[in-house]
Amino acid sequence: MKPTDPDTSNSPSAPDVARRVFSQSLPTAEAYAELLATDGIVRGLIGPREVPRLWDRHLLNCAVVTDAVDQGASVCDIGSGAGLPGLVMAIRRPDLMVTLVEPLLRRTTFLEEAVGILALKNVRVRRGRAEDLHGVATFDVVTSRAVAPMDRLSRWSLPLVRSGGSFLAMKGSSAETEVADAAKVIGKEKGQVQGVIELGTGLLETPVRVVRIVKR
Ligand SMILES: C[S@@+](CC[C@H](N)C(=O)[O-])C[C@H]1O[C@@H](n2cnc3c(N)ncnc32)[C@H](O)[C@@H]1O
C-alpha cells in the first residue's frame, strides 16, 4: 500500500466543514480517505458505493465521537473494520491512545499498514475478539460502530471499561430500543445508561447519536 499521488486522487475532496472538524489533522484525514477509496475498495474493506459518502457518513461522523472523550484518554475501539471510528478518532485527537481491536487478519493488515503510512504514533492494532481482552486490559473509553446488537455488544465491551469510564456505542435511530432491550445485560455488566447523546450538532447535517453508558 503506497500513498497515492494527489493528482490521481480517487477520493472525493474534503468538504469545508472537514477543516473545522479536523483542523491541523486535516491532511492526515485526507490521506486516510484516499487509502479507503483506493486500497480499502480493492481489498474489500468498504464497498465502492461508500466512496461518494466517505466524508459525510464515515470520517466526519466518526470524528465527532471524540467530543465525548476527555483529554489524554485511553480508547479501545471494538470491531474497527477499516478503522471506523477508532482510527479517525486517533487522527482528530493525537492526545488519545487508541487500541483498535479486530479479529479478521485482512482487516488488521490494512489497519497496521494505514497506521504506518499515516505515521500515527497513538494507535495500536490488536488482532482478536473483544472477549479475548476480558481480564487482560481496561480502558477509559470503549467505542464501537455497527458491530453487534446492544446486548451482545455490552457483554463484549463493558468488561473492557475501567470503573468510572464510559462505553460509547454509535447506534443511530435504533438507540433507545436497543438500550431498552439490553437493560438486563447492561446492569449485570455494571453499566449505568446515561442516555443517548447527539454529537456534531451545528457541524454536521445530521448529528451522530451515541449511547453513553458509564461503568460503576
Ligand atoms: C460491520 S463491521 C463494522 C466495522 C466498522 N466498525 C465500521 O463501522 O465500519 C463489524 C466488525 O466487527 C468485527 N467483530 C465481530 N465480532 C467481533 C468481536 N467479538 N470482537 C471484536 N470485533 C468483532 C468484525 O470482524 C467486523 O470487522
mmCIF file of N, CA, C and O in Angstrom, residues 7-105:
data_model
loop_
_atom_site.group_PDB
_atom_site.id
_atom_site.type_symbol
_atom_site.label_atom_id
_atom_site.label_comp_id
_atom_site.label_asym_id
_atom_site.label_seq_id
_atom_site.Cartn_x
_atom_site.Cartn_y
_atom_site.Cartn_z
ATOM 1 N N ASP A 7 -2.530 14.025 -7.637
ATOM 2 C CA ASP A 7 -3.067 14.317 -8.972
ATOM 3 C C ASP A 7 -3.966 13.203 -9.490
ATOM 4 O O ASP A 7 -4.779 13.408 -10.369
ATOM 5 N N THR A 8 -3.762 11.996 -8.962
ATOM 6 C CA THR A 8 -4.572 10.868 -9.435
ATOM 7 C C THR A 8 -5.547 10.424 -8.345
ATOM 8 O O THR A 8 -5.991 9.295 -8.323
ATOM 9 N N SER A 9 -5.844 11.347 -7.434
ATOM 10 C CA SER A 9 -6.675 11.020 -6.287
ATOM 11 C C SER A 9 -8.030 10.449 -6.694
ATOM 12 O O SER A 9 -8.658 10.907 -7.626
ATOM 13 N N ASN A 10 -8.451 9.450 -5.935
ATOM 14 C CA ASN A 10 -9.682 8.726 -6.207
ATOM 15 C C ASN A 10 -10.810 9.138 -5.276
ATOM 16 O O ASN A 10 -11.962 8.818 -5.502
ATOM 17 N N SER A 11 -10.450 9.826 -4.180
ATOM 18 C CA SER A 11 -11.461 10.098 -3.158
ATOM 19 C C SER A 11 -12.058 11.483 -3.348
ATOM 20 O O SER A 11 -11.397 12.388 -3.855
ATOM 21 N N PRO A 12 -13.314 11.672 -2.931
ATOM 22 C CA PRO A 12 -13.924 12.993 -3.045
ATOM 23 C C PRO A 12 -13.176 13.982 -2.158
ATOM 24 O O PRO A 12 -12.667 13.599 -1.106
ATOM 25 N N SER A 13 -13.090 15.243 -2.596
ATOM 26 C CA SER A 13 -12.333 16.193 -1.786
ATOM 27 C C SER A 13 -13.104 16.504 -0.509
ATOM 28 O O SER A 13 -14.335 16.405 -0.447
ATOM 29 N N ALA A 14 -12.342 16.890 0.506
ATOM 30 C CA ALA A 14 -12.928 17.127 1.822
ATOM 31 C C ALA A 14 -13.886 18.313 1.763
ATOM 32 O O ALA A 14 -13.547 19.352 1.202
ATOM 33 N N PRO A 15 -15.062 18.192 2.363
ATOM 34 C CA PRO A 15 -15.973 19.341 2.417
ATOM 35 C C PRO A 15 -15.418 20.408 3.364
ATOM 36 O O PRO A 15 -14.547 20.106 4.193
ATOM 37 N N ASP A 16 -15.931 21.642 3.241
ATOM 38 C CA ASP A 16 -15.406 22.747 4.054
ATOM 39 C C ASP A 16 -15.431 22.441 5.552
ATOM 40 O O ASP A 16 -14.505 22.783 6.279
ATOM 41 N N VAL A 17 -16.492 21.766 5.975
ATOM 42 C CA VAL A 17 -16.630 21.508 7.411
ATOM 43 C C VAL A 17 -15.502 20.613 7.941
ATOM 44 O O VAL A 17 -15.165 20.659 9.133
ATOM 45 N N ALA A 18 -14.871 19.850 7.053
ATOM 46 C CA ALA A 18 -13.801 18.945 7.494
ATOM 47 C C ALA A 18 -12.644 19.728 8.109
ATOM 48 O O ALA A 18 -11.983 19.254 9.034
ATOM 49 N N ARG A 19 -12.405 20.944 7.611
ATOM 50 C CA ARG A 19 -11.312 21.751 8.173
ATOM 51 C C ARG A 19 -11.632 22.142 9.614
ATOM 52 O O ARG A 19 -10.785 22.145 10.491
ATOM 53 N N ARG A 20 -12.909 22.446 9.853
ATOM 54 C CA ARG A 20 -13.306 22.819 11.213
ATOM 55 C C ARG A 20 -13.237 21.606 12.139
ATOM 56 O O ARG A 20 -12.905 21.715 13.311
ATOM 57 N N VAL A 21 -13.570 20.460 11.609
ATOM 58 C CA VAL A 21 -13.589 19.257 12.451
ATOM 59 C C VAL A 21 -12.161 18.769 12.737
ATOM 60 O O VAL A 21 -11.810 18.472 13.872
ATOM 61 N N PHE A 22 -11.335 18.706 11.691
ATOM 62 C CA PHE A 22 -10.011 18.090 11.863
ATOM 63 C C PHE A 22 -8.896 19.102 12.121
ATOM 64 O O PHE A 22 -7.805 18.717 12.540
ATOM 65 N N SER A 23 -9.130 20.359 11.853
ATOM 66 C CA SER A 23 -8.122 21.436 11.937
ATOM 67 C C SER A 23 -6.753 20.976 11.431
ATOM 68 O O SER A 23 -6.648 20.539 10.294
ATOM 69 N N GLN A 24 -5.717 20.995 12.249
ATOM 70 C CA GLN A 24 -4.376 20.701 11.706
ATOM 71 C C GLN A 24 -4.198 19.241 11.301
ATOM 72 O O GLN A 24 -3.227 18.913 10.625
ATOM 73 N N SER A 25 -5.132 18.361 11.701
ATOM 74 C CA SER A 25 -5.043 16.951 11.299
ATOM 75 C C SER A 25 -5.717 16.682 9.957
ATOM 76 O O SER A 25 -5.798 15.523 9.531
ATOM 77 N N LEU A 26 -6.210 17.725 9.292
ATOM 78 C CA LEU A 26 -6.931 17.501 8.027
ATOM 79 C C LEU A 26 -6.089 16.768 6.970
ATOM 80 O O LEU A 26 -6.594 15.830 6.344
ATOM 81 N N PRO A 27 -4.806 17.120 6.773
ATOM 82 C CA PRO A 27 -4.039 16.372 5.760
ATOM 83 C C PRO A 27 -3.978 14.872 6.061
ATOM 84 O O PRO A 27 -4.039 14.045 5.134
ATOM 85 N N THR A 28 -3.900 14.516 7.325
ATOM 86 C CA THR A 28 -3.880 13.081 7.675
ATOM 87 C C THR A 28 -5.243 12.455 7.395
ATOM 88 O O THR A 28 -5.328 11.327 6.883
ATOM 89 N N ALA A 29 -6.301 13.173 7.708
ATOM 90 C CA ALA A 29 -7.654 12.662 7.424
ATOM 91 C C ALA A 29 -7.833 12.483 5.910
ATOM 92 O O ALA A 29 -8.427 11.496 5.453
ATOM 93 N N GLU A 30 -7.303 13.424 5.132
ATOM 94 C CA GLU A 30 -7.415 13.318 3.663
ATOM 95 C C GLU A 30 -6.633 12.104 3.152
ATOM 96 O O GLU A 30 -7.094 11.390 2.255
ATOM 97 N N ALA A 31 -5.481 11.867 3.727
ATOM 98 C CA ALA A 31 -4.674 10.713 3.300
ATOM 99 C C ALA A 31 -5.395 9.412 3.648
ATOM 100 O O ALA A 31 -5.377 8.440 2.877
ATOM 101 N N TYR A 32 -6.056 9.385 4.791
ATOM 102 C CA TYR A 32 -6.817 8.188 5.185
ATOM 103 C C TYR A 32 -8.016 7.988 4.245
ATOM 104 O O TYR A 32 -8.287 6.854 3.802
ATOM 105 N N ALA A 33 -8.706 9.068 3.900
ATOM 106 C CA ALA A 33 -9.843 8.967 2.962
ATOM 107 C C ALA A 33 -9.365 8.384 1.635
ATOM 108 O O ALA A 33 -10.023 7.536 1.025
ATOM 109 N N GLU A 34 -8.183 8.803 1.223
ATOM 110 C CA GLU A 34 -7.611 8.311 -0.035
ATOM 111 C C GLU A 34 -7.300 6.804 0.065
ATOM 112 O O GLU A 34 -7.561 6.044 -0.874
ATOM 113 N N LEU A 35 -6.775 6.396 1.197
ATOM 114 C CA LEU A 35 -6.489 4.964 1.392
ATOM 115 C C LEU A 35 -7.773 4.138 1.333
ATOM 116 O O LEU A 35 -7.809 3.066 0.732
ATOM 117 N N LEU A 36 -8.817 4.644 1.969
ATOM 118 C CA LEU A 36 -10.098 3.919 1.950
ATOM 119 C C LEU A 36 -10.642 3.826 0.530
ATOM 120 O O LEU A 36 -11.153 2.785 0.113
ATOM 121 N N ALA A 37 -10.518 4.925 -0.216
ATOM 122 C CA ALA A 37 -11.102 4.981 -1.561
ATOM 123 C C ALA A 37 -10.306 4.173 -2.589
ATOM 124 O O ALA A 37 -10.808 3.905 -3.680
ATOM 125 N N THR A 38 -9.092 3.814 -2.238
ATOM 126 C CA THR A 38 -8.253 3.055 -3.168
ATOM 127 C C THR A 38 -8.069 1.618 -2.645
ATOM 128 O O THR A 38 -8.852 0.736 -2.948
ATOM 129 N N ASP A 39 -7.087 1.443 -1.783
ATOM 130 C CA ASP A 39 -6.822 0.122 -1.209
ATOM 131 C C ASP A 39 -8.013 -0.459 -0.453
ATOM 132 O O ASP A 39 -8.253 -1.670 -0.496
ATOM 133 N N GLY A 40 -8.732 0.400 0.251
ATOM 134 C CA GLY A 40 -9.881 -0.052 1.033
ATOM 135 C C GLY A 40 -10.924 -0.720 0.146
ATOM 136 O O GLY A 40 -11.549 -1.706 0.533
ATOM 137 N N ILE A 41 -11.091 -0.198 -1.058
ATOM 138 C CA ILE A 41 -12.060 -0.774 -2.007
ATOM 139 C C ILE A 41 -11.472 -2.054 -2.612
ATOM 140 O O ILE A 41 -12.113 -3.101 -2.620
ATOM 141 N N VAL A 42 -10.235 -1.937 -3.090
ATOM 142 C CA VAL A 42 -9.598 -3.084 -3.755
ATOM 143 C C VAL A 42 -9.570 -4.297 -2.820
ATOM 144 O O VAL A 42 -9.818 -5.425 -3.234
ATOM 145 N N ARG A 43 -9.328 -4.043 -1.537
ATOM 146 C CA ARG A 43 -9.206 -5.141 -0.582
ATOM 147 C C ARG A 43 -10.531 -5.491 0.094
ATOM 148 O O ARG A 43 -10.572 -6.263 1.039
ATOM 149 N N GLY A 44 -11.611 -4.904 -0.392
ATOM 150 C CA GLY A 44 -12.949 -5.272 0.086
ATOM 151 C C GLY A 44 -13.269 -4.821 1.500
ATOM 152 O O GLY A 44 -14.140 -5.389 2.159
ATOM 153 N N LEU A 45 -12.598 -3.767 1.966
ATOM 154 C CA LEU A 45 -12.865 -3.296 3.332
ATOM 155 C C LEU A 45 -14.067 -2.378 3.405
ATOM 156 O O LEU A 45 -14.755 -2.313 4.413
ATOM 157 N N ILE A 46 -14.289 -1.648 2.340
ATOM 158 C CA ILE A 46 -15.528 -0.876 2.234
ATOM 159 C C ILE A 46 -16.057 -1.063 0.809
ATOM 160 O O ILE A 46 -15.294 -1.369 -0.116
ATOM 161 N N GLY A 47 -17.349 -0.862 0.637
ATOM 162 C CA GLY A 47 -17.957 -1.044 -0.678
ATOM 163 C C GLY A 47 -17.730 0.175 -1.560
ATOM 164 O O GLY A 47 -17.629 1.292 -1.042
ATOM 165 N N PRO A 48 -17.657 -0.004 -2.888
ATOM 166 C CA PRO A 48 -17.430 1.127 -3.793
ATOM 167 C C PRO A 48 -18.496 2.213 -3.672
ATOM 168 O O PRO A 48 -18.220 3.388 -3.881
ATOM 169 N N ARG A 49 -19.704 1.820 -3.249
ATOM 170 C CA ARG A 49 -20.776 2.817 -3.115
ATOM 171 C C ARG A 49 -20.534 3.780 -1.961
ATOM 172 O O ARG A 49 -21.191 4.810 -1.841
ATOM 173 N N GLU A 50 -19.586 3.425 -1.088
ATOM 174 C CA GLU A 50 -19.292 4.297 0.056
ATOM 175 C C GLU A 50 -18.416 5.487 -0.331
ATOM 176 O O GLU A 50 -18.345 6.471 0.406
ATOM 177 N N VAL A 51 -17.741 5.398 -1.466
ATOM 178 C CA VAL A 51 -16.760 6.436 -1.806
ATOM 179 C C VAL A 51 -17.368 7.845 -1.849
ATOM 180 O O VAL A 51 -16.847 8.751 -1.199
ATOM 181 N N PRO A 52 -18.490 8.053 -2.522
ATOM 182 C CA PRO A 52 -19.030 9.421 -2.551
ATOM 183 C C PRO A 52 -19.442 9.935 -1.176
ATOM 184 O O PRO A 52 -19.530 11.136 -0.966
ATOM 185 N N ARG A 53 -19.701 9.027 -0.234
ATOM 186 C CA ARG A 53 -20.135 9.485 1.096
ATOM 187 C C ARG A 53 -19.093 9.213 2.182
ATOM 188 O O ARG A 53 -19.424 9.133 3.360
ATOM 189 N N LEU A 54 -17.830 9.079 1.735
ATOM 190 C CA LEU A 54 -16.764 8.806 2.701
ATOM 191 C C LEU A 54 -16.696 9.845 3.815
ATOM 192 O O LEU A 54 -16.561 9.496 4.987
ATOM 193 N N TRP A 55 -16.781 11.123 3.430
ATOM 194 C CA TRP A 55 -16.648 12.179 4.441
ATOM 195 C C TRP A 55 -17.878 12.253 5.325
ATOM 196 O O TRP A 55 -17.774 12.164 6.551
ATOM 197 N N ASP A 56 -19.054 12.379 4.711
ATOM 198 C CA ASP A 56 -20.276 12.584 5.500
ATOM 199 C C ASP A 56 -20.589 11.408 6.401
ATOM 200 O O ASP A 56 -20.863 11.561 7.580
ATOM 201 N N ARG A 57 -20.567 10.252 5.811
ATOM 202 C CA ARG A 57 -21.072 9.094 6.532
ATOM 203 C C ARG A 57 -20.016 8.419 7.393
ATOM 204 O O ARG A 57 -20.356 7.727 8.354
ATOM 205 N N HIS A 58 -18.762 8.609 7.044
ATOM 206 C CA HIS A 58 -17.719 7.875 7.759
ATOM 207 C C HIS A 58 -16.771 8.793 8.541
ATOM 208 O O HIS A 58 -16.792 8.793 9.765
ATOM 209 N N LEU A 59 -15.966 9.595 7.834
ATOM 210 C CA LEU A 59 -14.934 10.337 8.574
ATOM 211 C C LEU A 59 -15.516 11.370 9.544
ATOM 212 O O LEU A 59 -15.126 11.434 10.706
ATOM 213 N N LEU A 60 -16.448 12.178 9.070
ATOM 214 C CA LEU A 60 -16.963 13.245 9.942
ATOM 215 C C LEU A 60 -17.797 12.668 11.080
ATOM 216 O O LEU A 60 -17.664 13.077 12.236
ATOM 217 N N ASN A 61 -18.646 11.710 10.756
ATOM 218 C CA ASN A 61 -19.470 11.062 11.786
ATOM 219 C C ASN A 61 -18.616 10.459 12.893
ATOM 220 O O ASN A 61 -18.938 10.573 14.066
ATOM 221 N N CYS A 62 -17.557 9.793 12.483
ATOM 222 C CA CYS A 62 -16.707 9.126 13.477
ATOM 223 C C CYS A 62 -15.878 10.150 14.255
ATOM 224 O O CYS A 62 -15.652 9.993 15.463
ATOM 225 N N ALA A 63 -15.434 11.204 13.582
ATOM 226 C CA ALA A 63 -14.567 12.195 14.238
ATOM 227 C C ALA A 63 -15.258 12.858 15.430
ATOM 228 O O ALA A 63 -14.642 13.064 16.482
ATOM 229 N N VAL A 64 -16.542 13.172 15.285
ATOM 230 C CA VAL A 64 -17.206 13.932 16.355
ATOM 231 C C VAL A 64 -17.424 13.108 17.623
ATOM 232 O O VAL A 64 -17.722 13.680 18.676
ATOM 233 N N VAL A 65 -17.251 11.806 17.540
ATOM 234 C CA VAL A 65 -17.367 10.977 18.752
ATOM 235 C C VAL A 65 -16.329 11.426 19.784
ATOM 236 O O VAL A 65 -16.541 11.328 20.998
ATOM 237 N N THR A 66 -15.210 11.972 19.318
ATOM 238 C CA THR A 66 -14.164 12.408 20.264
ATOM 239 C C THR A 66 -14.648 13.566 21.147
ATOM 240 O O THR A 66 -14.037 13.835 22.180
ATOM 241 N N ASP A 67 -15.739 14.233 20.761
ATOM 242 C CA ASP A 67 -16.252 15.316 21.612
ATOM 243 C C ASP A 67 -16.712 14.784 22.969
ATOM 244 O O ASP A 67 -16.868 15.553 23.912
ATOM 245 N N ALA A 68 -16.952 13.466 23.047
ATOM 246 C CA ALA A 68 -17.401 12.878 24.305
ATOM 247 C C ALA A 68 -16.246 12.205 25.051
ATOM 248 O O ALA A 68 -16.470 11.421 25.977
ATOM 249 N N VAL A 69 -15.006 12.494 24.632
ATOM 250 C CA VAL A 69 -13.844 11.815 25.225
ATOM 251 C C VAL A 69 -12.902 12.846 25.861
ATOM 252 O O VAL A 69 -12.533 13.834 25.224
ATOM 253 N N ASP A 70 -12.507 12.580 27.111
ATOM 254 C CA ASP A 70 -11.622 13.504 27.829
ATOM 255 C C ASP A 70 -10.206 13.506 27.252
ATOM 256 O O ASP A 70 -9.763 12.509 26.674
ATOM 257 N N GLN A 71 -9.524 14.599 27.499
ATOM 258 C CA GLN A 71 -8.126 14.769 27.086
ATOM 259 C C GLN A 71 -7.267 13.608 27.610
ATOM 260 O O GLN A 71 -7.380 13.225 28.774
ATOM 261 N N GLY A 72 -6.450 13.048 26.736
ATOM 262 C CA GLY A 72 -5.457 12.044 27.160
ATOM 263 C C GLY A 72 -6.025 10.667 27.453
ATOM 264 O O GLY A 72 -5.311 9.810 27.984
ATOM 265 N N ALA A 73 -7.285 10.428 27.123
ATOM 266 C CA ALA A 73 -7.915 9.148 27.481
ATOM 267 C C ALA A 73 -7.349 7.986 26.673
ATOM 268 O O ALA A 73 -6.879 8.156 25.543
ATOM 269 N N SER A 74 -7.427 6.792 27.286
ATOM 270 C CA SER A 74 -7.150 5.569 26.527
ATOM 271 C C SER A 74 -8.490 5.100 25.953
ATOM 272 O O SER A 74 -9.505 5.093 26.652
ATOM 273 N N VAL A 75 -8.464 4.737 24.667
ATOM 274 C CA VAL A 75 -9.699 4.361 23.958
ATOM 275 C C VAL A 75 -9.491 3.001 23.320
ATOM 276 O O VAL A 75 -8.438 2.733 22.739
ATOM 277 N N CYS A 76 -10.503 2.145 23.437
ATOM 278 C CA CYS A 76 -10.456 0.859 22.742
ATOM 279 C C CYS A 76 -11.641 0.804 21.785
ATOM 280 O O CYS A 76 -12.792 0.930 22.212
ATOM 281 N N ASP A 77 -11.353 0.655 20.500
ATOM 282 C CA ASP A 77 -12.428 0.574 19.502
ATOM 283 C C ASP A 77 -12.620 -0.891 19.131
ATOM 284 O O ASP A 77 -11.719 -1.537 18.589
ATOM 285 N N ILE A 78 -13.807 -1.396 19.426
ATOM 286 C CA ILE A 78 -14.141 -2.808 19.190
ATOM 287 C C ILE A 78 -14.650 -2.999 17.763
ATOM 288 O O ILE A 78 -15.555 -2.288 17.329
ATOM 289 N N GLY A 79 -14.090 -3.968 17.042
ATOM 290 C CA GLY A 79 -14.575 -4.259 15.692
ATOM 291 C C GLY A 79 -14.358 -3.102 14.742
ATOM 292 O O GLY A 79 -15.266 -2.656 14.040
ATOM 293 N N SER A 80 -13.115 -2.638 14.683
ATOM 294 C CA SER A 80 -12.784 -1.420 13.913
ATOM 295 C C SER A 80 -12.990 -1.552 12.421
ATOM 296 O O SER A 80 -13.153 -0.550 11.736
ATOM 297 N N GLY A 81 -12.920 -2.766 11.894
ATOM 298 C CA GLY A 81 -13.042 -2.933 10.440
ATOM 299 C C GLY A 81 -11.916 -2.203 9.735
ATOM 300 O O GLY A 81 -10.735 -2.489 9.926
ATOM 301 N N ALA A 82 -12.269 -1.201 8.940
ATOM 302 C CA ALA A 82 -11.259 -0.419 8.224
ATOM 303 C C ALA A 82 -10.751 0.760 9.057
ATOM 304 O O ALA A 82 -10.030 1.618 8.540
ATOM 305 N N GLY A 83 -11.169 0.824 10.348
ATOM 306 C CA GLY A 83 -10.668 1.890 11.226
ATOM 307 C C GLY A 83 -11.731 2.853 11.710
ATOM 308 O O GLY A 83 -11.406 3.955 12.169
ATOM 309 N N LEU A 84 -12.990 2.415 11.666
ATOM 310 C CA LEU A 84 -14.100 3.308 11.983
ATOM 311 C C LEU A 84 -14.834 2.845 13.244
ATOM 312 O O LEU A 84 -15.288 1.693 13.268
ATOM 313 N N PRO A 85 -14.909 3.662 14.268
ATOM 314 C CA PRO A 85 -14.455 5.041 14.332
ATOM 315 C C PRO A 85 -13.018 5.248 14.848
ATOM 316 O O PRO A 85 -12.511 6.353 14.807
ATOM 317 N N GLY A 86 -12.367 4.187 15.364
ATOM 318 C CA GLY A 86 -11.133 4.373 16.130
ATOM 319 C C GLY A 86 -10.007 5.123 15.445
ATOM 320 O O GLY A 86 -9.392 6.010 16.036
ATOM 321 N N LEU A 87 -9.749 4.763 14.195
ATOM 322 C CA LEU A 87 -8.618 5.401 13.507
ATOM 323 C C LEU A 87 -8.887 6.893 13.277
ATOM 324 O O LEU A 87 -7.990 7.733 13.424
ATOM 325 N N VAL A 88 -10.118 7.203 12.953
ATOM 326 C CA VAL A 88 -10.494 8.608 12.725
ATOM 327 C C VAL A 88 -10.387 9.397 14.029
ATOM 328 O O VAL A 88 -9.922 10.545 14.041
ATOM 329 N N MET A 89 -10.781 8.774 15.124
ATOM 330 C CA MET A 89 -10.677 9.444 16.425
ATOM 331 C C MET A 89 -9.210 9.747 16.745
ATOM 332 O O MET A 89 -8.874 10.826 17.231
ATOM 333 N N ALA A 90 -8.343 8.792 16.442
ATOM 334 C CA ALA A 90 -6.910 8.993 16.704
ATOM 335 C C ALA A 90 -6.344 10.111 15.823
ATOM 336 O O ALA A 90 -5.462 10.864 16.250
ATOM 337 N N ILE A 91 -6.844 10.211 14.596
ATOM 338 C CA ILE A 91 -6.368 11.269 13.694
ATOM 339 C C ILE A 91 -6.786 12.634 14.237
ATOM 340 O O ILE A 91 -5.996 13.563 14.315
ATOM 341 N N ARG A 92 -8.044 12.738 14.631
ATOM 342 C CA ARG A 92 -8.528 14.048 15.095
ATOM 343 C C ARG A 92 -7.922 14.453 16.436
ATOM 344 O O ARG A 92 -7.742 15.633 16.710
ATOM 345 N N ARG A 93 -7.625 13.438 17.276
ATOM 346 C CA ARG A 93 -7.179 13.736 18.640
ATOM 347 C C ARG A 93 -5.877 13.010 18.958
ATOM 348 O O ARG A 93 -5.875 11.916 19.547
ATOM 349 N N PRO A 94 -4.739 13.632 18.591
ATOM 350 C CA PRO A 94 -3.447 12.971 18.856
ATOM 351 C C PRO A 94 -3.174 12.754 20.347
ATOM 352 O O PRO A 94 -2.281 11.979 20.700
ATOM 353 N N ASP A 95 -3.942 13.415 21.217
ATOM 354 C CA ASP A 95 -3.748 13.218 22.669
ATOM 355 C C ASP A 95 -4.293 11.867 23.146
ATOM 356 O O ASP A 95 -3.937 11.406 24.233
ATOM 357 N N LEU A 96 -5.150 11.222 22.358
ATOM 358 C CA LEU A 96 -5.731 9.942 22.770
ATOM 359 C C LEU A 96 -4.789 8.798 22.448
ATOM 360 O O LEU A 96 -4.024 8.878 21.489
ATOM 361 N N MET A 97 -4.851 7.728 23.230
ATOM 362 C CA MET A 97 -4.129 6.497 22.880
ATOM 363 C C MET A 97 -5.194 5.475 22.491
ATOM 364 O O MET A 97 -5.986 5.066 23.328
ATOM 365 N N VAL A 98 -5.223 5.106 21.229
ATOM 366 C CA VAL A 98 -6.330 4.302 20.709
ATOM 367 C C VAL A 98 -5.866 2.887 20.360
ATOM 368 O O VAL A 98 -4.885 2.704 19.637
ATOM 369 N N THR A 99 -6.589 1.907 20.877
ATOM 370 C CA THR A 99 -6.344 0.499 20.526
ATOM 371 C C THR A 99 -7.483 0.037 19.624
ATOM 372 O O THR A 99 -8.657 0.170 19.987
ATOM 373 N N LEU A 100 -7.126 -0.470 18.450
ATOM 374 C CA LEU A 100 -8.127 -0.971 17.508
ATOM 375 C C LEU A 100 -8.185 -2.489 17.649
ATOM 376 O O LEU A 100 -7.164 -3.161 17.449
ATOM 377 N N VAL A 101 -9.344 -3.023 18.003
ATOM 378 C CA VAL A 101 -9.485 -4.476 18.179
ATOM 379 C C VAL A 101 -10.326 -5.032 17.043
ATOM 380 O O VAL A 101 -11.461 -4.591 16.822
ATOM 381 N N GLU A 102 -9.737 -5.982 16.332
ATOM 382 C CA GLU A 102 -10.403 -6.500 15.135
ATOM 383 C C GLU A 102 -9.926 -7.941 14.912
ATOM 384 O O GLU A 102 -8.729 -8.186 14.863
ATOM 385 N N PRO A 103 -10.866 -8.907 14.780
ATOM 386 C CA PRO A 103 -10.426 -10.303 14.654
ATOM 387 C C PRO A 103 -9.904 -10.691 13.273
ATOM 388 O O PRO A 103 -9.118 -11.648 13.171
ATOM 389 N N LEU A 104 -10.334 -10.026 12.220
ATOM 390 C CA LEU A 104 -10.007 -10.524 10.879
ATOM 391 C C LEU A 104 -8.642 -10.045 10.381
ATOM 392 O O LEU A 104 -8.371 -8.844 10.321
ATOM 393 N N LEU A 105 -7.808 -11.006 9.991
ATOM 394 C CA LEU A 105 -6.431 -10.710 9.580
ATOM 395 C C LEU A 105 -6.378 -9.704 8.429
ATOM 396 O O LEU A 105 -5.572 -8.776 8.436
#
